[in-house]
């Protein structure tokens, strides 16, 4: 990868993407019926990232969904296995776990006190004599597919299915293993609502064209003369962005090169997770649609304990989080996405035009569009080429 980036630096061009100018209708970000189709396809037929595995460090530790349209709870059992259930009492539907994360011995319904074990089994019915003929074995929690893989917790929406995360991610799963994502720990997780379409938010990450302008006072120096190389595996995209210091590789033997010393590596984990590997920390961003113009954004920042020790280490982490989360993501990337969203319903143009350096945006859009009719199917693509360039 470093060799690819060094070669691109010589040409001062990103690696060839679609090699054509593409237009995308603005209705992709405003049409409510389309959003419902996206939720019924991309958000229903593929594994979804629930969080980092460190959130489930001990038996009884759990985390809950950030999205009310998919109300799950994931918990580590006494046997060490990770299981997911609908976060819903089988009696009258009350939410069992009300906090984003925590630790329990059992799940106790706050409405009428029904008790469920960490394996989802109904252990007790309050005033059981009022339920003659009701067997506890018939009213365990509804289990969902769950997996712990690549250092992440994954959940599926179809009971009875099995998640094959290595198969789903392909070679990118090997990256998660080789970067030892499982050994990281969580620093902080935030959850806010942004006034923009979920795809617009993700697409701010997928090109470096904007960096010298939108990030002129923040990231631009770190990515001076930056170029991007990319790979695809199934519906996922990996892009590597050369940092300003990549020329320093000439001072080291190739055997000592380490990609994160000279580049940041980004992944779109289909459909709604953007995973970023920086030299000394990791960001997991997820995007959960509420409406065509409203999205829940979560950001979970991870680090290695040994890299940030003591009060000085925690202070350094806090500084990195403020810079990445508050300044770069919130005040720059997503503020401009909200700016764009506000203009869309009011005319001016019925489409966006994407240049050669923005081809990954069109590829991401095409991946979503191809799956609107169901998993592993190809519908007609909607990004439209306006001309081919050599």
PDB file of N, CA and C in Angstrom, residues 159-252:
ATOM      1  N   UNK A 159     -34.134 -13.344  12.967  1.00  0.00           N
ATOM      2  CA  UNK A 159     -33.946 -14.458  13.909  1.00  0.00           C
ATOM      3  C   UNK A 159     -33.706 -15.767  13.177  1.00  0.00           C
ATOM      4  N   UNK A 160     -32.811 -16.583  13.728  1.00  0.00           N
ATOM      5  CA  UNK A 160     -32.531 -17.885  13.152  1.00  0.00           C
ATOM      6  C   UNK A 160     -31.386 -17.921  12.168  1.00  0.00           C
ATOM      7  N   UNK A 161     -30.963 -16.757  11.669  1.00  0.00           N
ATOM      8  CA  UNK A 161     -29.840 -16.737  10.753  1.00  0.00           C
ATOM      9  C   UNK A 161     -28.516 -16.824  11.516  1.00  0.00           C
ATOM     10  N   UNK A 162     -27.455 -17.144  10.798  1.00  0.00           N
ATOM     11  CA  UNK A 162     -26.103 -17.175  11.356  1.00  0.00           C
ATOM     12  C   UNK A 162     -25.256 -16.134  10.647  1.00  0.00           C
ATOM     13  N   UNK A 163     -24.476 -15.377  11.410  1.00  0.00           N
ATOM     14  CA  UNK A 163     -23.631 -14.336  10.821  1.00  0.00           C
ATOM     15  C   UNK A 163     -22.241 -14.894  10.522  1.00  0.00           C
ATOM     16  N   UNK A 164     -21.814 -14.725   9.283  1.00  0.00           N
ATOM     17  CA  UNK A 164     -20.460 -15.108   8.874  1.00  0.00           C
ATOM     18  C   UNK A 164     -19.702 -13.816   8.591  1.00  0.00           C
ATOM     19  N   UNK A 165     -19.116 -13.233   9.611  1.00  0.00           N
ATOM     20  CA  UNK A 165     -18.471 -11.932   9.455  1.00  0.00           C
ATOM     21  C   UNK A 165     -17.204 -12.018   8.611  1.00  0.00           C
ATOM     22  N   UNK A 166     -16.326 -13.013   8.804  1.00  0.00           N
ATOM     23  CA  UNK A 166     -15.178 -13.115   7.892  1.00  0.00           C
ATOM     24  C   UNK A 166     -15.604 -13.224   6.426  1.00  0.00           C
ATOM     25  N   UNK A 167     -16.670 -13.984   6.170  1.00  0.00           N
ATOM     26  CA  UNK A 167     -17.165 -14.079   4.801  1.00  0.00           C
ATOM     27  C   UNK A 167     -17.756 -12.773   4.310  1.00  0.00           C
ATOM     28  N   UNK A 168     -18.419 -12.054   5.198  1.00  0.00           N
ATOM     29  CA  UNK A 168     -19.044 -10.779   4.850  1.00  0.00           C
ATOM     30  C   UNK A 168     -17.992  -9.717   4.526  1.00  0.00           C
ATOM     31  N   UNK A 169     -16.936  -9.635   5.330  1.00  0.00           N
ATOM     32  CA  UNK A 169     -15.927  -8.593   5.157  1.00  0.00           C
ATOM     33  C   UNK A 169     -14.812  -8.991   4.197  1.00  0.00           C
ATOM     34  N   UNK A 170     -14.636 -10.275   3.944  1.00  0.00           N
ATOM     35  CA  UNK A 170     -13.580 -10.712   3.053  1.00  0.00           C
ATOM     36  C   UNK A 170     -12.205 -10.365   3.599  1.00  0.00           C
ATOM     37  N   UNK A 171     -11.331  -9.872   2.730  1.00  0.00           N
ATOM     38  CA  UNK A 171      -9.961  -9.560   3.145  1.00  0.00           C
ATOM     39  C   UNK A 171      -9.908  -8.452   4.183  1.00  0.00           C
ATOM     40  N   UNK A 172     -10.938  -7.612   4.255  1.00  0.00           N
ATOM     41  CA  UNK A 172     -10.918  -6.527   5.237  1.00  0.00           C
ATOM     42  C   UNK A 172     -11.052  -7.064   6.661  1.00  0.00           C
ATOM     43  N   UNK A 173     -11.643  -8.254   6.802  1.00  0.00           N
ATOM     44  CA  UNK A 173     -11.676  -8.860   8.127  1.00  0.00           C
ATOM     45  C   UNK A 173     -10.262  -9.188   8.593  1.00  0.00           C
ATOM     46  N   UNK A 174      -9.419  -9.617   7.661  1.00  0.00           N
ATOM     47  CA  UNK A 174      -8.023  -9.888   8.009  1.00  0.00           C
ATOM     48  C   UNK A 174      -7.335  -8.617   8.507  1.00  0.00           C
ATOM     49  N   UNK A 175      -7.710  -7.471   7.940  1.00  0.00           N
ATOM     50  CA  UNK A 175      -7.143  -6.203   8.412  1.00  0.00           C
ATOM     51  C   UNK A 175      -7.484  -5.977   9.878  1.00  0.00           C
ATOM     52  N   UNK A 176      -8.750  -6.184  10.238  1.00  0.00           N
ATOM     53  CA  UNK A 176      -9.166  -5.980  11.626  1.00  0.00           C
ATOM     54  C   UNK A 176      -8.388  -6.892  12.567  1.00  0.00           C
ATOM     55  N   UNK A 177      -8.144  -8.113  12.109  1.00  0.00           N
ATOM     56  CA  UNK A 177      -7.381  -9.066  12.928  1.00  0.00           C
ATOM     57  C   UNK A 177      -5.917  -8.650  13.000  1.00  0.00           C
ATOM     58  N   UNK A 178      -5.325  -8.299  11.865  1.00  0.00           N
ATOM     59  CA  UNK A 178      -3.907  -7.966  11.829  1.00  0.00           C
ATOM     60  C   UNK A 178      -3.592  -6.669  12.565  1.00  0.00           C
ATOM     61  N   UNK A 179      -4.526  -5.718  12.559  1.00  0.00           N
ATOM     62  CA  UNK A 179      -4.350  -4.486  13.329  1.00  0.00           C
ATOM     63  C   UNK A 179      -4.707  -4.689  14.804  1.00  0.00           C
ATOM     64  N   UNK A 180      -5.135  -5.903  15.147  1.00  0.00           N
ATOM     65  CA  UNK A 180      -5.444  -6.277  16.530  1.00  0.00           C
ATOM     66  C   UNK A 180      -6.476  -5.335  17.151  1.00  0.00           C
ATOM     67  N   UNK A 181      -7.549  -5.100  16.420  1.00  0.00           N
ATOM     68  CA  UNK A 181      -8.616  -4.219  16.897  1.00  0.00           C
ATOM     69  C   UNK A 181      -9.222  -4.743  18.199  1.00  0.00           C
ATOM     70  N   UNK A 182      -9.212  -6.061  18.376  1.00  0.00           N
ATOM     71  CA  UNK A 182      -9.817  -6.650  19.574  1.00  0.00           C
ATOM     72  C   UNK A 182      -9.124  -6.213  20.855  1.00  0.00           C
ATOM     73  N   UNK A 183      -7.855  -5.839  20.779  1.00  0.00           N
ATOM     74  CA  UNK A 183      -7.116  -5.481  22.001  1.00  0.00           C
ATOM     75  C   UNK A 183      -7.328  -4.031  22.421  1.00  0.00           C
ATOM     76  N   UNK A 184      -8.032  -3.250  21.624  1.00  0.00           N
ATOM     77  CA  UNK A 184      -8.272  -1.848  21.959  1.00  0.00           C
ATOM     78  C   UNK A 184      -9.311  -1.735  23.071  1.00  0.00           C
ATOM     79  N   UNK A 185      -9.369  -0.553  23.671  1.00  0.00           N
ATOM     80  CA  UNK A 185     -10.390  -0.260  24.685  1.00  0.00           C
ATOM     81  C   UNK A 185     -11.076   1.044  24.317  1.00  0.00           C
ATOM     82  N   UNK A 186     -12.282   1.199  24.816  1.00  0.00           N
ATOM     83  CA  UNK A 186     -13.066   2.387  24.495  1.00  0.00           C
ATOM     84  C   UNK A 186     -12.651   3.564  25.368  1.00  0.00           C
ATOM     85  N   UNK A 187     -12.446   4.719  24.722  1.00  0.00           N
ATOM     86  CA  UNK A 187     -12.240   5.966  25.466  1.00  0.00           C
ATOM     87  C   UNK A 187     -13.572   6.650  25.725  1.00  0.00           C
ATOM     88  N   UNK A 188     -14.343   6.833  24.671  1.00  0.00           N
ATOM     89  CA  UNK A 188     -15.612   7.546  24.812  1.00  0.00           C
ATOM     90  C   UNK A 188     -16.494   7.221  23.614  1.00  0.00           C
ATOM     91  N   UNK A 189     -17.807   7.268  23.842  1.00  0.00           N
ATOM     92  CA  UNK A 189     -18.766   7.147  22.748  1.00  0.00           C
ATOM     93  C   UNK A 189     -19.791   8.258  22.866  1.00  0.00           C
ATOM     94  N   UNK A 190     -20.077   8.913  21.753  1.00  0.00           N
ATOM     95  CA  UNK A 190     -21.073   9.983  21.725  1.00  0.00           C
ATOM     96  C   UNK A 190     -22.197   9.610  20.756  1.00  0.00           C
ATOM     97  N   UNK A 191     -23.345  10.216  20.965  1.00  0.00           N
ATOM     98  CA  UNK A 191     -24.518   9.971  20.125  1.00  0.00           C
ATOM     99  C   UNK A 191     -25.266  11.280  19.964  1.00  0.00           C
ATOM    100  N   UNK A 192     -25.384  11.753  18.725  1.00  0.00           N
ATOM    101  CA  UNK A 192     -26.094  13.001  18.442  1.00  0.00           C
ATOM    102  C   UNK A 192     -26.914  12.827  17.167  1.00  0.00           C
ATOM    103  N   UNK A 193     -27.857  13.714  16.956  1.00  0.00           N
ATOM    104  CA  UNK A 193     -28.671  13.719  15.738  1.00  0.00           C
ATOM    105  C   UNK A 193     -28.179  14.843  14.839  1.00  0.00           C
ATOM    106  N   UNK A 194     -27.875  14.488  13.588  1.00  0.00           N
ATOM    107  CA  UNK A 194     -27.453  15.471  12.595  1.00  0.00           C
ATOM    108  C   UNK A 194     -28.582  15.682  11.596  1.00  0.00           C
ATOM    109  N   UNK A 195     -28.729  16.922  11.147  1.00  0.00           N
ATOM    110  CA  UNK A 195     -29.817  17.286  10.233  1.00  0.00           C
ATOM    111  C   UNK A 195     -29.359  17.090   8.784  1.00  0.00           C
ATOM    112  N   UNK A 196     -29.077  15.838   8.449  1.00  0.00           N
ATOM    113  CA  UNK A 196     -28.625  15.511   7.093  1.00  0.00           C
ATOM    114  C   UNK A 196     -28.900  14.045   6.817  1.00  0.00           C
ATOM    115  N   UNK A 197     -28.964  13.707   5.542  1.00  0.00           N
ATOM    116  CA  UNK A 197     -29.184  12.331   5.121  1.00  0.00           C
ATOM    117  C   UNK A 197     -27.987  11.464   5.513  1.00  0.00           C
ATOM    118  N   UNK A 198     -28.241  10.222   5.866  1.00  0.00           N
ATOM    119  CA  UNK A 198     -27.177   9.343   6.342  1.00  0.00           C
ATOM    120  C   UNK A 198     -26.089   9.139   5.301  1.00  0.00           C
ATOM    121  N   UNK A 199     -26.468   9.120   4.014  1.00  0.00           N
ATOM    122  CA  UNK A 199     -25.481   8.915   2.952  1.00  0.00           C
ATOM    123  C   UNK A 199     -24.626  10.167   2.744  1.00  0.00           C
ATOM    124  N   UNK A 200     -25.220  11.324   2.865  1.00  0.00           N
ATOM    125  CA  UNK A 200     -24.436  12.561   2.754  1.00  0.00           C
ATOM    126  C   UNK A 200     -23.347  12.605   3.821  1.00  0.00           C
ATOM    127  N   UNK A 201     -23.689  12.168   5.023  1.00  0.00           N
ATOM    128  CA  UNK A 201     -22.723  12.188   6.116  1.00  0.00           C
ATOM    129  C   UNK A 201     -21.561  11.239   5.832  1.00  0.00           C
ATOM    130  N   UNK A 202     -21.864  10.027   5.394  1.00  0.00           N
ATOM    131  CA  UNK A 202     -20.800   9.076   5.093  1.00  0.00           C
ATOM    132  C   UNK A 202     -19.944   9.561   3.928  1.00  0.00           C
ATOM    133  N   UNK A 203     -20.573  10.169   2.943  1.00  0.00           N
ATOM    134  CA  UNK A 203     -19.831  10.574   1.748  1.00  0.00           C
ATOM    135  C   UNK A 203     -18.814  11.678   2.013  1.00  0.00           C
ATOM    136  N   UNK A 204     -18.953  12.412   3.125  1.00  0.00           N
ATOM    137  CA  UNK A 204     -17.926  13.416   3.423  1.00  0.00           C
ATOM    138  C   UNK A 204     -16.570  12.762   3.661  1.00  0.00           C
ATOM    139  N   UNK A 205     -16.566  11.485   4.038  1.00  0.00           N
ATOM    140  CA  UNK A 205     -15.315  10.780   4.295  1.00  0.00           C
ATOM    141  C   UNK A 205     -14.664  10.221   3.040  1.00  0.00           C
ATOM    142  N   UNK A 206     -15.409  10.111   1.962  1.00  0.00           N
ATOM    143  CA  UNK A 206     -14.987   9.275   0.846  1.00  0.00           C
ATOM    144  C   UNK A 206     -14.190   9.995  -0.233  1.00  0.00           C
ATOM    145  N   UNK A 207     -13.734  11.182   0.017  1.00  0.00           N
ATOM    146  CA  UNK A 207     -12.871  11.865  -0.950  1.00  0.00           C
ATOM    147  C   UNK A 207     -11.951  12.837  -0.217  1.00  0.00           C
ATOM    148  N   UNK A 208     -10.782  13.060  -0.805  1.00  0.00           N
ATOM    149  CA  UNK A 208      -9.830  14.005  -0.233  1.00  0.00           C
ATOM    150  C   UNK A 208      -9.839  15.352  -0.919  1.00  0.00           C
ATOM    151  N   UNK A 209     -10.726  15.505  -1.910  1.00  0.00           N
ATOM    152  CA  UNK A 209     -10.829  16.742  -2.697  1.00  0.00           C
ATOM    153  C   UNK A 209     -11.113  17.952  -1.802  1.00  0.00           C
ATOM    154  N   UNK A 210     -11.885  17.719  -0.734  1.00  0.00           N
ATOM    155  CA  UNK A 210     -12.306  18.835   0.117  1.00  0.00           C
ATOM    156  C   UNK A 210     -11.284  19.223   1.180  1.00  0.00           C
ATOM    157  N   UNK A 211     -10.291  18.379   1.412  1.00  0.00           N
ATOM    158  CA  UNK A 211      -9.401  18.579   2.569  1.00  0.00           C
ATOM    159  C   UNK A 211      -8.680  19.924   2.558  1.00  0.00           C
ATOM    160  N   UNK A 212      -8.096  20.381   1.426  1.00  0.00           N
ATOM    161  CA  UNK A 212      -7.390  21.671   1.471  1.00  0.00           C
ATOM    162  C   UNK A 212      -8.304  22.871   1.726  1.00  0.00           C
ATOM    163  N   UNK A 213      -9.596  22.679   1.594  1.00  0.00           N
ATOM    164  CA  UNK A 213     -10.537  23.788   1.702  1.00  0.00           C
ATOM    165  C   UNK A 213     -11.331  23.715   3.002  1.00  0.00           C
ATOM    166  N   UNK A 214     -12.109  22.653   3.156  1.00  0.00           N
ATOM    167  CA  UNK A 214     -12.934  22.519   4.355  1.00  0.00           C
ATOM    168  C   UNK A 214     -12.076  22.343   5.610  1.00  0.00           C
ATOM    169  N   UNK A 215     -10.953  21.654   5.466  1.00  0.00           N
ATOM    170  CA  UNK A 215     -10.090  21.359   6.622  1.00  0.00           C
ATOM    171  C   UNK A 215      -8.773  22.154   6.563  1.00  0.00           C
ATOM    172  N   UNK A 216      -8.821  23.336   5.985  1.00  0.00           N
ATOM    173  CA  UNK A 216      -7.576  24.091   5.766  1.00  0.00           C
ATOM    174  C   UNK A 216      -6.849  24.430   7.068  1.00  0.00           C
ATOM    175  N   UNK A 217      -7.593  24.574   8.173  1.00  0.00           N
ATOM    176  CA  UNK A 217      -6.957  24.924   9.441  1.00  0.00           C
ATOM    177  C   UNK A 217      -6.781  23.723  10.377  1.00  0.00           C
ATOM    178  N   UNK A 218      -7.160  22.528   9.914  1.00  0.00           N
ATOM    179  CA  UNK A 218      -7.106  21.348  10.797  1.00  0.00           C
ATOM    180  C   UNK A 218      -6.296  20.213  10.180  1.00  0.00           C
ATOM    181  N   UNK A 219      -6.843  19.553   9.153  1.00  0.00           N
ATOM    182  CA  UNK A 219      -6.200  18.368   8.594  1.00  0.00           C
ATOM    183  C   UNK A 219      -5.276  18.648   7.418  1.00  0.00           C
ATOM    184  N   UNK A 220      -5.428  19.803   6.792  1.00  0.00           N
ATOM    185  CA  UNK A 220      -4.748  20.040   5.517  1.00  0.00           C
ATOM    186  C   UNK A 220      -3.237  19.856   5.629  1.00  0.00           C
ATOM    187  N   UNK A 221      -2.635  20.311   6.716  1.00  0.00           N
ATOM    188  CA  UNK A 221      -1.176  20.200   6.833  1.00  0.00           C
ATOM    189  C   UNK A 221      -0.745  18.744   6.935  1.00  0.00           C
ATOM    190  N   UNK A 222      -1.521  17.930   7.665  1.00  0.00           N
ATOM    191  CA  UNK A 222      -1.163  16.520   7.847  1.00  0.00           C
ATOM    192  C   UNK A 222      -1.283  15.723   6.555  1.00  0.00           C
ATOM    193  N   UNK A 223      -2.095  16.214   5.595  1.00  0.00           N
ATOM    194  CA  UNK A 223      -2.302  15.495   4.341  1.00  0.00           C
ATOM    195  C   UNK A 223      -1.879  16.347   3.145  1.00  0.00           C
ATOM    196  N   UNK A 224      -0.846  17.158   3.320  1.00  0.00           N
ATOM    197  CA  UNK A 224      -0.343  18.002   2.240  1.00  0.00           C
ATOM    198  C   UNK A 224       0.111  17.125   1.079  1.00  0.00           C
ATOM    199  N   UNK A 225      -0.305  17.486  -0.120  1.00  0.00           N
ATOM    200  CA  UNK A 225      -0.035  16.687  -1.325  1.00  0.00           C
ATOM    201  C   UNK A 225      -0.557  15.264  -1.156  1.00  0.00           C
ATOM    202  N   UNK A 226      -1.610  15.121  -0.379  1.00  0.00           N
ATOM    203  CA  UNK A 226      -2.162  13.801  -0.096  1.00  0.00           C
ATOM    204  C   UNK A 226      -2.792  13.159  -1.314  1.00  0.00           C
ATOM    205  N   UNK A 227      -2.678  11.855  -1.385  1.00  0.00           N
ATOM    206  CA  UNK A 227      -3.322  11.077  -2.443  1.00  0.00           C
ATOM    207  C   UNK A 227      -4.020   9.888  -1.787  1.00  0.00           C
ATOM    208  N   UNK A 228      -4.958   9.300  -2.521  1.00  0.00           N
ATOM    209  CA  UNK A 228      -5.769   8.203  -1.989  1.00  0.00           C
ATOM    210  C   UNK A 228      -5.651   6.980  -2.895  1.00  0.00           C
ATOM    211  N   UNK A 229      -5.436   5.829  -2.265  1.00  0.00           N
ATOM    212  CA  UNK A 229      -5.544   4.540  -2.947  1.00  0.00           C
ATOM    213  C   UNK A 229      -6.722   3.796  -2.335  1.00  0.00           C
ATOM    214  N   UNK A 230      -7.374   2.964  -3.107  1.00  0.00           N
ATOM    215  CA  UNK A 230      -8.569   2.293  -2.580  1.00  0.00           C
ATOM    216  C   UNK A 230      -8.653   0.858  -3.071  1.00  0.00           C
ATOM    217  N   UNK A 231      -9.425   0.060  -2.321  1.00  0.00           N
ATOM    218  CA  UNK A 231      -9.738  -1.315  -2.687  1.00  0.00           C
ATOM    219  C   UNK A 231     -11.192  -1.573  -2.338  1.00  0.00           C
ATOM    220  N   UNK A 232     -11.797  -2.520  -3.029  1.00  0.00           N
ATOM    221  CA  UNK A 232     -13.157  -2.955  -2.744  1.00  0.00           C
ATOM    222  C   UNK A 232     -13.153  -4.441  -2.404  1.00  0.00           C
ATOM    223  N   UNK A 233     -14.019  -4.824  -1.497  1.00  0.00           N
ATOM    224  CA  UNK A 233     -14.252  -6.240  -1.228  1.00  0.00           C
ATOM    225  C   UNK A 233     -15.738  -6.386  -0.945  1.00  0.00           C
ATOM    226  N   UNK A 234     -16.470  -7.006  -1.868  1.00  0.00           N
ATOM    227  CA  UNK A 234     -17.922  -7.048  -1.743  1.00  0.00           C
ATOM    228  C   UNK A 234     -18.472  -5.633  -1.723  1.00  0.00           C
ATOM    229  N   UNK A 235     -19.357  -5.326  -0.778  1.00  0.00           N
ATOM    230  CA  UNK A 235     -19.947  -3.983  -0.728  1.00  0.00           C
ATOM    231  C   UNK A 235     -19.108  -2.987   0.075  1.00  0.00           C
ATOM    232  N   UNK A 236     -17.927  -3.386   0.518  1.00  0.00           N
ATOM    233  CA  UNK A 236     -17.105  -2.559   1.394  1.00  0.00           C
ATOM    234  C   UNK A 236     -15.985  -1.875   0.608  1.00  0.00           C
ATOM    235  N   UNK A 237     -15.542  -0.736   1.123  1.00  0.00           N
ATOM    236  CA  UNK A 237     -14.463   0.032   0.490  1.00  0.00           C
ATOM    237  C   UNK A 237     -13.390   0.314   1.534  1.00  0.00           C
ATOM    238  N   UNK A 238     -12.137   0.153   1.152  1.00  0.00           N
ATOM    239  CA  UNK A 238     -11.013   0.591   1.976  1.00  0.00           C
ATOM    240  C   UNK A 238     -10.273   1.684   1.213  1.00  0.00           C
ATOM    241  N   UNK A 239     -10.022   2.810   1.862  1.00  0.00           N
ATOM    242  CA  UNK A 239      -9.193   3.828   1.245  1.00  0.00           C
ATOM    243  C   UNK A 239      -8.058   4.205   2.178  1.00  0.00           C
ATOM    244  N   UNK A 240      -6.891   4.375   1.611  1.00  0.00           N
ATOM    245  CA  UNK A 240      -5.705   4.764   2.357  1.00  0.00           C
ATOM    246  C   UNK A 240      -5.276   6.142   1.869  1.00  0.00           C
ATOM    247  N   UNK A 241      -5.139   7.074   2.806  1.00  0.00           N
ATOM    248  CA  UNK A 241      -4.791   8.455   2.473  1.00  0.00           C
ATOM    249  C   UNK A 241      -3.373   8.742   2.947  1.00  0.00           C
ATOM    250  N   UNK A 242      -2.501   9.076   2.021  1.00  0.00           N
ATOM    251  CA  UNK A 242      -1.109   9.350   2.356  1.00  0.00           C
ATOM    252  C   UNK A 242      -1.006  10.611   3.201  1.00  0.00           C
ATOM    253  N   UNK A 243      -0.209  10.522   4.266  1.00  0.00           N
ATOM    254  CA  UNK A 243       0.052  11.678   5.105  1.00  0.00           C
ATOM    255  C   UNK A 243       1.278  12.430   4.566  1.00  0.00           C
ATOM    256  N   UNK A 244       1.440  13.653   5.026  1.00  0.00           N
ATOM    257  CA  UNK A 244       2.499  14.519   4.527  1.00  0.00           C
ATOM    258  C   UNK A 244       3.881  13.887   4.669  1.00  0.00           C
ATOM    259  N   UNK A 245       4.071  13.079   5.698  1.00  0.00           N
ATOM    260  CA  UNK A 245       5.398  12.529   5.988  1.00  0.00           C
ATOM    261  C   UNK A 245       5.726  11.250   5.242  1.00  0.00           C
ATOM    262  N   UNK A 246       4.922  10.855   4.263  1.00  0.00           N
ATOM    263  CA  UNK A 246       5.146   9.556   3.635  1.00  0.00           C
ATOM    264  C   UNK A 246       6.492   9.492   2.920  1.00  0.00           C
ATOM    265  N   UNK A 247       7.037  10.634   2.524  1.00  0.00           N
ATOM    266  CA  UNK A 247       8.344  10.650   1.892  1.00  0.00           C
ATOM    267  C   UNK A 247       9.462  10.184   2.809  1.00  0.00           C
ATOM    268  N   UNK A 248       9.202  10.197   4.112  1.00  0.00           N
ATOM    269  CA  UNK A 248      10.221   9.759   5.070  1.00  0.00           C
ATOM    270  C   UNK A 248      10.480   8.256   5.008  1.00  0.00           C
ATOM    271  N   UNK A 249       9.664   7.527   4.262  1.00  0.00           N
ATOM    272  CA  UNK A 249       9.918   6.092   4.100  1.00  0.00           C
ATOM    273  C   UNK A 249      11.273   5.852   3.457  1.00  0.00           C
ATOM    274  N   UNK A 250      11.776   6.844   2.703  1.00  0.00           N
ATOM    275  CA  UNK A 250      13.080   6.694   2.052  1.00  0.00           C
ATOM    276  C   UNK A 250      14.204   6.575   3.069  1.00  0.00           C
ATOM    277  N   UNK A 251      13.945   6.980   4.302  1.00  0.00           N
ATOM    278  CA  UNK A 251      14.969   6.956   5.345  1.00  0.00           C
ATOM    279  C   UNK A 251      15.000   5.645   6.108  1.00  0.00           C
ATOM    280  N   UNK A 252      14.048   4.728   5.791  1.00  0.00           N
ATOM    281  CA  UNK A 252      13.960   3.469   6.523  1.00  0.00           C
ATOM    282  C   UNK A 252      13.988   2.285   5.570  1.00  0.00           C
TER     283      UNK A 252
END
